[in-house]
Tab-separated table of C-alpha atoms in Angstrom:
chain	number	residue	atom	x	y	z
A	224	UNK	CA	-4.101	-9.764	24.300
A	225	UNK	CA	-1.277	-9.653	26.853
A	226	UNK	CA	-1.990	-7.189	29.519
A	227	UNK	CA	1.198	-5.975	31.489
A	228	UNK	CA	2.281	-2.700	33.337
A	229	UNK	CA	6.090	-3.716	32.713
A	230	UNK	CA	8.274	-4.506	30.391
A	231	UNK	CA	10.127	-7.750	30.724
A	232	UNK	CA	13.451	-7.094	29.188
A	233	UNK	CA	13.415	-8.195	25.476
A	234	UNK	CA	9.968	-9.500	25.209
A	235	UNK	CA	7.130	-7.244	25.508
A	236	UNK	CA	3.587	-8.320	25.128
A	237	UNK	CA	1.518	-6.323	22.467
A	238	UNK	CA	-0.562	-4.118	24.907
A	239	UNK	CA	0.542	-2.437	28.258
A	240	UNK	CA	-1.645	-0.197	30.400
A	241	UNK	CA	0.078	2.758	31.981
A	242	UNK	CA	0.037	2.606	35.820
A	243	UNK	CA	-3.062	4.507	36.953
A	244	UNK	CA	-3.353	5.752	40.552
A	245	UNK	CA	-7.077	6.599	40.580
A	246	UNK	CA	-8.080	3.350	39.816
A	247	UNK	CA	-10.569	4.836	37.426
A	248	UNK	CA	-11.933	2.785	34.782
A	249	UNK	CA	-12.998	5.366	32.508
A	250	UNK	CA	-9.430	7.000	32.114
A	251	UNK	CA	-6.630	4.877	30.627
A	252	UNK	CA	-3.492	5.251	28.676
A	253	UNK	CA	-2.872	2.162	26.738
A	254	UNK	CA	0.849	1.389	25.161
A	255	UNK	CA	0.721	-0.725	21.963
A	256	UNK	CA	3.769	-2.141	21.104
A	257	UNK	CA	5.365	-2.520	17.492
A	258	UNK	CA	2.401	-0.598	15.816
A	259	UNK	CA	2.123	2.904	14.461
A	260	UNK	CA	-0.182	5.119	12.484
A	261	UNK	CA	-1.582	2.322	10.527
A	262	UNK	CA	-3.333	1.071	13.454
A	263	UNK	CA	-3.230	3.952	15.807
A	264	UNK	CA	-5.253	6.598	13.440
A	265	UNK	CA	-7.826	4.013	12.682
A	266	UNK	CA	-8.369	3.089	16.265
A	267	UNK	CA	-8.490	6.537	17.344
A	268	UNK	CA	-11.109	7.240	14.364
A	269	UNK	CA	-13.375	4.370	15.653
A	270	UNK	CA	-13.303	5.340	19.314
A	271	UNK	CA	-13.890	9.090	18.750
A	272	UNK	CA	-17.128	7.936	16.790
A	273	UNK	CA	-18.343	6.230	19.620
A	274	UNK	CA	-20.732	8.501	21.596
A	275	UNK	CA	-19.684	6.849	25.071
A	276	UNK	CA	-16.268	8.222	24.223
A	277	UNK	CA	-15.449	11.645	25.924
A	278	UNK	CA	-11.837	11.746	24.519
A	279	UNK	CA	-9.378	9.641	22.245
A	280	UNK	CA	-6.120	10.513	20.825
A	281	UNK	CA	-2.901	8.708	19.959
A	282	UNK	CA	0.388	9.976	19.633
A	283	UNK	CA	3.889	8.329	19.045
A	284	UNK	CA	6.248	9.089	21.851
A	285	UNK	CA	9.314	8.989	19.714
A	286	UNK	CA	9.668	7.825	16.122
A	287	UNK	CA	12.650	5.947	16.963
A	288	UNK	CA	10.615	3.454	18.882
A	289	UNK	CA	7.609	1.634	17.820
A	290	UNK	CA	5.047	2.497	20.297
A	291	UNK	CA	1.779	4.338	20.427
A	292	UNK	CA	0.092	5.771	23.225
A	293	UNK	CA	-3.662	5.659	22.918
A	294	UNK	CA	-5.274	7.641	25.713
A	295	UNK	CA	-9.161	6.984	26.199
A	296	UNK	CA	-11.542	8.750	28.516
A	297	UNK	CA	-14.943	7.725	28.670
A	298	UNK	CA	-18.186	9.131	30.188
A	299	UNK	CA	-19.209	5.915	32.225
A	300	UNK	CA	-18.290	3.001	30.144
A	301	UNK	CA	-14.985	0.882	31.226
A	302	UNK	CA	-12.288	2.181	28.672
A	303	UNK	CA	-11.128	-1.579	27.625
A	304	UNK	CA	-14.642	-2.395	26.632
A	305	UNK	CA	-14.789	0.575	24.645
A	306	UNK	CA	-11.615	-0.575	22.900
A	307	UNK	CA	-12.926	-3.915	22.284
A	308	UNK	CA	-15.645	-2.418	20.400
A	309	UNK	CA	-13.273	-0.128	18.455
A	310	UNK	CA	-11.246	-3.141	17.426
A	311	UNK	CA	-14.474	-5.260	16.452
A	312	UNK	CA	-15.791	-2.356	14.413
A	313	UNK	CA	-12.412	-2.235	12.569
A	314	UNK	CA	-12.612	-5.862	11.668
A	315	UNK	CA	-16.344	-5.665	10.611
A	316	UNK	CA	-15.351	-2.813	8.294
A	317	UNK	CA	-12.239	-4.301	6.840
A	318	UNK	CA	-14.319	-7.459	6.226
A	319	UNK	CA	-16.770	-5.546	4.413
A	320	UNK	CA	-14.241	-3.915	2.364
A	321	UNK	CA	-12.982	-7.287	1.084
A	322	UNK	CA	-16.590	-8.195	-0.020
A	323	UNK	CA	-17.050	-5.092	-1.673
A	324	UNK	CA	-13.719	-5.391	-3.635
A	325	UNK	CA	-14.845	-8.891	-4.564
A	326	UNK	CA	-18.275	-7.573	-5.738
A	327	UNK	CA	-16.358	-4.512	-7.642
A	328	UNK	CA	-14.209	-6.999	-9.409
A	329	UNK	CA	-17.049	-9.080	-10.541
A	330	UNK	CA	-18.702	-5.913	-11.791
A	331	UNK	CA	-15.835	-4.869	-13.558
A	332	UNK	CA	-15.364	-8.368	-15.416
A	333	UNK	CA	-19.077	-8.047	-16.665
A	334	UNK	CA	-18.822	-4.617	-17.884
A	335	UNK	CA	-15.651	-5.725	-19.981
A	336	UNK	CA	-17.416	-8.122	-21.751
B	21	UNK	CA	-38.480	15.999	3.167
B	22	UNK	CA	-36.215	13.405	4.455
B	23	UNK	CA	-34.129	14.463	7.555
B	24	UNK	CA	-30.978	12.791	7.592
B	25	UNK	CA	-29.719	11.537	11.056
B	26	UNK	CA	-26.128	12.163	9.955
B	27	UNK	CA	-24.695	15.629	9.721
B	28	UNK	CA	-23.309	16.483	5.873
B	29	UNK	CA	-19.452	16.086	5.863
B	30	UNK	CA	-17.514	19.232	5.418
B	31	UNK	CA	-15.636	19.331	2.205
B	32	UNK	CA	-11.976	20.451	1.940
B	33	UNK	CA	-12.157	23.837	0.279
B	34	UNK	CA	-9.137	24.888	-1.923
B	35	UNK	CA	-8.186	28.691	-1.745
B	36	UNK	CA	-5.962	31.038	-3.617
B	37	UNK	CA	-3.464	30.587	-0.571
B	38	UNK	CA	-4.800	28.314	1.843
B	39	UNK	CA	-6.852	25.029	2.303
B	40	UNK	CA	-9.692	25.221	4.787
B	41	UNK	CA	-11.800	23.058	6.178
B	42	UNK	CA	-9.169	20.084	6.473
B	43	UNK	CA	-10.269	18.776	9.948
B	44	UNK	CA	-12.947	16.063	9.969
B	45	UNK	CA	-15.685	17.468	12.281
B	46	UNK	CA	-18.168	14.780	11.910
B	47	UNK	CA	-18.011	13.493	15.405
B	48	UNK	CA	-20.820	12.540	17.672
B	49	UNK	CA	-21.426	15.835	19.482
B	50	UNK	CA	-20.288	18.160	17.262
B	51	UNK	CA	-23.547	18.927	15.535
B	52	UNK	CA	-26.471	18.831	17.927
B	53	UNK	CA	-29.613	17.242	17.125
B	54	UNK	CA	-27.376	14.695	14.552
B	55	UNK	CA	-26.305	11.253	15.476
B	56	UNK	CA	-23.191	10.851	14.160
B	57	UNK	CA	-21.729	7.906	15.724
B	58	UNK	CA	-20.391	4.891	13.925
B	59	UNK	CA	-23.050	2.989	12.746
B	60	UNK	CA	-21.974	-0.141	10.516
B	61	UNK	CA	-25.274	-0.682	8.766
B	62	UNK	CA	-24.999	2.771	7.697
B	63	UNK	CA	-21.397	2.364	6.358
B	64	UNK	CA	-22.567	-0.802	4.553
B	65	UNK	CA	-25.299	0.832	2.957
B	66	UNK	CA	-23.164	3.778	1.627
B	67	UNK	CA	-20.061	2.135	1.101
B	68	UNK	CA	-19.150	1.406	-2.649
B	69	UNK	CA	-16.163	0.745	-4.601
B	70	UNK	CA	-15.680	1.335	-8.139
B	71	UNK	CA	-12.880	0.327	-10.582
B	72	UNK	CA	-12.095	2.880	-13.008
B	73	UNK	CA	-9.459	1.454	-14.736
B	74	UNK	CA	-7.637	-1.729	-14.493
B	75	UNK	CA	-4.463	-2.675	-16.309
B	76	UNK	CA	-1.953	-5.638	-15.782
B	77	UNK	CA	0.255	-3.959	-13.297
B	78	UNK	CA	-1.852	-0.783	-12.572
B	79	UNK	CA	-5.426	-0.220	-11.020
B	80	UNK	CA	-7.485	2.635	-10.147
B	81	UNK	CA	-10.633	2.536	-8.161
B	82	UNK	CA	-12.787	4.811	-6.101
B	83	UNK	CA	-13.935	4.214	-2.732
B	84	UNK	CA	-16.988	6.083	-1.834
B	85	UNK	CA	-18.240	6.462	1.683
B	86	UNK	CA	-14.909	5.320	3.553
B	87	UNK	CA	-13.097	7.842	6.010
B	88	UNK	CA	-9.384	8.713	5.518
B	89	UNK	CA	-8.015	7.147	8.379
B	90	UNK	CA	-9.327	3.678	7.125
B	91	UNK	CA	-8.273	4.399	3.599
B	92	UNK	CA	-4.855	5.690	4.617
B	93	UNK	CA	-4.589	2.221	6.797
B	94	UNK	CA	-4.887	0.343	3.591
B	95	UNK	CA	-2.487	2.537	1.836
B	96	UNK	CA	0.104	2.147	4.370
B	97	UNK	CA	-0.644	-1.665	4.840
B	98	UNK	CA	-0.189	-2.158	0.940
B	99	UNK	CA	3.436	-0.418	1.299
B	100	UNK	CA	4.735	-2.025	4.218
B	101	UNK	CA	3.215	-5.045	5.387
B	102	UNK	CA	1.734	-7.266	2.464
B	103	UNK	CA	4.501	-9.901	2.103
B	104	UNK	CA	6.533	-10.724	-1.453
B	105	UNK	CA	8.984	-12.892	-1.944
B	106	UNK	CA	12.572	-11.351	-2.694
B	107	UNK	CA	16.241	-12.290	-3.008
B	108	UNK	CA	17.884	-12.344	0.405
B	109	UNK	CA	21.108	-14.208	0.011
B	110	UNK	CA	23.266	-14.659	-2.586
B	111	UNK	CA	26.096	-17.102	-2.464
B	112	UNK	CA	28.945	-15.658	-5.033
B	113	UNK	CA	31.351	-18.276	-6.499
B	114	UNK	CA	32.798	-16.465	-8.919
B	115	UNK	CA	32.191	-12.676	-9.872
B	116	UNK	CA	34.792	-11.252	-12.029
B	117	UNK	CA	32.481	-8.400	-13.504
B	118	UNK	CA	33.094	-4.901	-13.031
B	119	UNK	CA	30.083	-4.692	-11.125
B	120	UNK	CA	31.073	-4.829	-6.911
B	121	UNK	CA	29.581	-8.122	-5.169
B	122	UNK	CA	27.487	-5.880	-2.962
B	123	UNK	CA	26.359	-3.683	-5.707
B	124	UNK	CA	25.070	-6.573	-7.510
B	125	UNK	CA	23.369	-8.202	-4.644
B	126	UNK	CA	21.519	-5.034	-4.002
B	127	UNK	CA	20.366	-5.162	-7.373
B	128	UNK	CA	19.280	-8.726	-7.252
B	129	UNK	CA	17.438	-8.109	-4.202
B	130	UNK	CA	15.403	-5.750	-5.961
B	131	UNK	CA	14.041	-7.846	-8.637
B	132	UNK	CA	10.762	-8.593	-8.606
B	133	UNK	CA	9.699	-12.234	-8.355
B	134	UNK	CA	6.329	-13.656	-10.126
B	135	UNK	CA	5.108	-16.341	-7.473
B	136	UNK	CA	2.455	-16.182	-4.836
B	137	UNK	CA	4.056	-15.471	-1.540
B	138	UNK	CA	1.149	-17.130	0.428
B	139	UNK	CA	2.323	-20.413	-0.738
B	140	UNK	CA	5.398	-19.841	1.480
B	141	UNK	CA	6.378	-19.351	5.090
B	142	UNK	CA	8.523	-16.434	6.778
B	143	UNK	CA	12.030	-17.710	7.482
B	144	UNK	CA	12.898	-17.193	10.954
B	145	UNK	CA	16.701	-16.440	11.925
B	146	UNK	CA	17.728	-19.849	13.084
B	147	UNK	CA	15.571	-21.767	10.382
B	148	UNK	CA	17.338	-23.906	7.478
B	149	UNK	CA	16.372	-23.012	3.966
B	150	UNK	CA	13.982	-25.428	2.807
B	151	UNK	CA	11.153	-25.900	0.439
B	152	UNK	CA	8.591	-24.101	2.184
B	153	UNK	CA	10.452	-20.847	3.207
B	154	UNK	CA	13.083	-20.524	0.140
B	155	UNK	CA	13.289	-20.120	-3.472
B	156	UNK	CA	16.567	-21.151	-4.936
B	157	UNK	CA	18.016	-19.315	-8.436
B	158	UNK	CA	21.223	-20.052	-10.103
B	159	UNK	CA	22.970	-17.831	-12.600
B	160	UNK	CA	26.391	-19.062	-14.212
B	161	UNK	CA	27.418	-17.231	-17.243
B	162	UNK	CA	30.764	-16.605	-18.665
B	163	UNK	CA	31.491	-14.162	-21.408
B	164	UNK	CA	33.368	-15.316	-24.712
B	165	UNK	CA	34.420	-13.483	-27.886
B	166	UNK	CA	32.287	-14.028	-30.830
B	167	UNK	CA	34.067	-15.900	-33.428
B	168	UNK	CA	31.907	-15.530	-36.011
B	169	UNK	CA	31.199	-11.755	-35.473
B	170	UNK	CA	31.534	-9.290	-38.565
B	171	UNK	CA	34.902	-7.732	-38.569
B	172	UNK	CA	33.824	-4.188	-38.685
B	173	UNK	CA	31.310	-4.088	-36.198
B	174	UNK	CA	31.275	-2.196	-32.810
B	175	UNK	CA	28.142	-3.453	-31.334
B	176	UNK	CA	28.577	-5.504	-28.157
B	177	UNK	CA	25.967	-7.611	-28.684
B	178	UNK	CA	27.627	-9.119	-32.068
B	179	UNK	CA	31.285	-9.144	-30.695
B	180	UNK	CA	30.589	-11.061	-27.568
B	181	UNK	CA	28.514	-13.901	-26.228
B	182	UNK	CA	26.735	-13.677	-23.117
B	183	UNK	CA	27.720	-10.150	-22.830
B	184	UNK	CA	24.469	-8.821	-21.159
B	185	UNK	CA	22.903	-10.884	-18.228
B	186	UNK	CA	19.043	-10.506	-18.027
B	187	UNK	CA	16.500	-11.947	-15.561
B	188	UNK	CA	15.461	-14.712	-18.491
B	189	UNK	CA	19.144	-15.874	-18.240
B	190	UNK	CA	18.410	-16.904	-14.367
B	191	UNK	CA	17.316	-20.458	-13.617
B	192	UNK	CA	14.950	-21.440	-11.054
B	193	UNK	CA	16.298	-24.756	-9.050
B	194	UNK	CA	13.142	-26.248	-7.225
B	195	UNK	CA	13.938	-27.248	-3.707
B	196	UNK	CA	12.474	-30.683	-2.293
B	197	UNK	CA	8.940	-31.315	-4.011
B	198	UNK	CA	8.524	-27.510	-5.054
B	199	UNK	CA	8.146	-28.837	-8.677
B	200	UNK	CA	4.880	-30.557	-7.880
B	201	UNK	CA	3.116	-27.441	-5.829
B	202	UNK	CA	4.899	-24.278	-8.024
B	203	UNK	CA	3.422	-25.761	-10.903
B	204	UNK	CA	4.618	-23.514	-14.153
B	205	UNK	CA	7.836	-22.601	-12.536
B	206	UNK	CA	9.187	-19.152	-10.824
B	207	UNK	CA	10.178	-16.571	-12.860
B	208	UNK	CA	10.900	-13.031	-12.356
B	209	UNK	CA	8.123	-10.552	-13.300
B	210	UNK	CA	9.976	-9.189	-16.073
B	211	UNK	CA	12.336	-11.064	-18.451
B	212	UNK	CA	14.367	-8.250	-19.837
B	213	UNK	CA	15.537	-6.443	-16.784
B	214	UNK	CA	19.673	-6.077	-17.207
B	215	UNK	CA	21.343	-7.460	-14.353
B	216	UNK	CA	24.973	-7.243	-15.247
B	217	UNK	CA	27.341	-6.563	-18.197
B	218	UNK	CA	30.399	-8.957	-18.881
B	219	UNK	CA	33.460	-8.845	-21.482
B	220	UNK	CA	35.183	-11.618	-22.652
B	221	UNK	CA	37.103	-13.566	-19.771
B	222	UNK	CA	34.792	-12.457	-17.221
B	223	UNK	CA	32.262	-14.612	-15.377
B	224	UNK	CA	29.404	-14.807	-12.759
B	225	UNK	CA	28.532	-17.705	-10.995
B	226	UNK	CA	26.192	-17.479	-7.950
B	227	UNK	CA	23.407	-19.193	-6.459
B	228	UNK	CA	20.493	-16.818	-4.881
B	229	UNK	CA	17.774	-17.716	-2.054
B	230	UNK	CA	14.705	-15.849	-2.018
B	231	UNK	CA	12.604	-15.578	1.192
B	232	UNK	CA	9.143	-14.154	2.159
B	233	UNK	CA	9.543	-10.482	4.134
B	234	UNK	CA	7.372	-7.208	4.036
B	235	UNK	CA	8.107	-3.685	3.038
B	236	UNK	CA	8.629	-2.227	6.445
B	237	UNK	CA	11.855	-4.982	6.707
B	238	UNK	CA	13.366	-3.909	3.379
B	239	UNK	CA	11.716	-1.833	0.347
B	240	UNK	CA	12.452	-4.648	-1.734
B	241	UNK	CA	9.552	-6.632	0.058
B	242	UNK	CA	7.021	-4.096	-0.953
B	243	UNK	CA	4.748	-5.659	-3.451
B	244	UNK	CA	3.668	-2.252	-4.852
B	245	UNK	CA	5.709	0.410	-7.039
B	246	UNK	CA	3.461	2.595	-5.333
B	247	UNK	CA	0.010	3.197	-3.665
B	248	UNK	CA	-1.450	6.656	-3.448
B	249	UNK	CA	-4.851	7.902	-2.311
B	250	UNK	CA	-6.641	11.115	-3.004
B	251	UNK	CA	-9.688	13.027	-2.628
B	252	UNK	CA	-11.764	13.035	-5.461
B	253	UNK	CA	-12.074	16.839	-6.573
B	254	UNK	CA	-15.306	18.692	-7.164
B	255	UNK	CA	-15.438	21.723	-9.143
B	256	UNK	CA	-18.245	24.026	-9.383
B	257	UNK	CA	-18.667	26.844	-11.633
B	258	UNK	CA	-20.410	29.560	-10.201
B	259	UNK	CA	-21.398	31.549	-13.361
B	260	UNK	CA	-21.830	30.813	-16.940
B	261	UNK	CA	-18.570	31.149	-19.061
B	262	UNK	CA	-18.932	31.699	-22.809
B	263	UNK	CA	-16.355	32.266	-25.714
B	264	UNK	CA	-13.083	33.554	-25.020
B	265	UNK	CA	-13.782	33.403	-21.182
B	266	UNK	CA	-14.679	29.718	-21.599
B	267	UNK	CA	-11.572	29.040	-23.587
B	268	UNK	CA	-9.673	30.793	-20.933
B	269	UNK	CA	-11.286	28.661	-18.028
B	270	UNK	CA	-10.611	25.518	-19.908
B	271	UNK	CA	-6.851	26.427	-20.289
B	272	UNK	CA	-6.781	26.747	-16.680
B	273	UNK	CA	-7.250	23.430	-15.688
B	274	UNK	CA	-5.445	20.126	-16.777
B	275	UNK	CA	-6.918	19.091	-20.372
B	276	UNK	CA	-10.083	17.039	-20.398
B	277	UNK	CA	-11.358	18.605	-16.999
B	278	UNK	CA	-13.298	21.591	-18.594
B	279	UNK	CA	-15.209	21.067	-22.154
B	280	UNK	CA	-17.241	23.891	-24.024
B	281	UNK	CA	-20.379	22.545	-25.098
B	282	UNK	CA	-22.938	24.474	-26.911
B	283	UNK	CA	-20.594	27.454	-26.351
B	284	UNK	CA	-20.827	27.205	-22.599
B	285	UNK	CA	-17.938	25.916	-20.169
B	286	UNK	CA	-19.129	22.732	-18.407
B	287	UNK	CA	-17.007	20.589	-16.147
B	288	UNK	CA	-16.699	17.154	-18.107
B	289	UNK	CA	-14.254	15.084	-15.703
B	290	UNK	CA	-13.041	16.700	-12.313
B	291	UNK	CA	-11.232	13.491	-11.421
B	292	UNK	CA	-8.347	14.443	-14.114
B	293	UNK	CA	-7.980	17.847	-12.257
B	294	UNK	CA	-4.406	17.954	-10.293
B	295	UNK	CA	-5.806	20.746	-7.872
B	296	UNK	CA	-3.194	23.328	-9.407
B	297	UNK	CA	-5.742	26.247	-8.451
B	298	UNK	CA	-4.362	28.318	-11.537
B	299	UNK	CA	-7.924	29.487	-12.116
B	300	UNK	CA	-7.930	31.250	-8.984
């Protein structure tokens, strides 16, 4: 992931981190570009179900701009590692749903016979 | 007794004027003594998909044990981010029909094409149209008077030849080596979609290019007519209903939800309920 704190003209990386004066690893606001509720709500849900996370929320600053602000506050763990974990968990769920769809399809075909 | 480490989920409750319990409170820390944190093993054990109904163009299935953000994300992705092929550029040589150029082209874009979009690449702005990113179609029709028509008929189909243009009149023109890897040819998903109507002397001559795109760019690229999800209703009868009361109860719900068995009203299939709350 490209991590930068500034947008450079037209091309923006996927992920930016809002400037944090306190240099505290446990509180960050991430800006995800070209994303909306589809990913935002899922990530928020996975983050909130992590007991290491004190607070997680997302918002869309303006509906005309395709950006989401994701705020993460943890008790002790660095925010980015918690973010990676949320992303990995989401991928795990999606892979499993894909397997389950195939299995349900097989079951349906068998039941039709 | 088995003590679960997960608290039981709250159910959304429909009252006469309000809906209660819409917030999902099952986060770690809400209920002391329970460990509600995300556990993939638990998810995998509980999660099940059951296909209820499957037709050629429609499927209804249950997802049991999944949370709404993820189910909703799947729905949003189906609508906006699964790619398909659709007509994007139309090269009109001749259009003397009554349908304006832009209206006709808009209609063409909405025609669903029966082809696997995974075989194609997205076409970027500067890319040339070639076999890996474009499908080419051609339609050239001229309407003539039918000399053999019976003299007293007023039916347009009998009086004129080629007066109605359907998707079956469109020809696919394979580019490059498309004939080899697009076996079976490329058609539209329905043969009988009416594209245009002509009268004698009117002509339509055009070449169309279809490209790969996603629904968030233009709704014509959305692969689904619609994708929806809802929570499965649960109806509990708090007392026994017999006789006239049972009949009245049955008429308050959508047909099939409540049936009368042995004189008593029973909940037969809560799935069919529309959530109208008329019974309240």
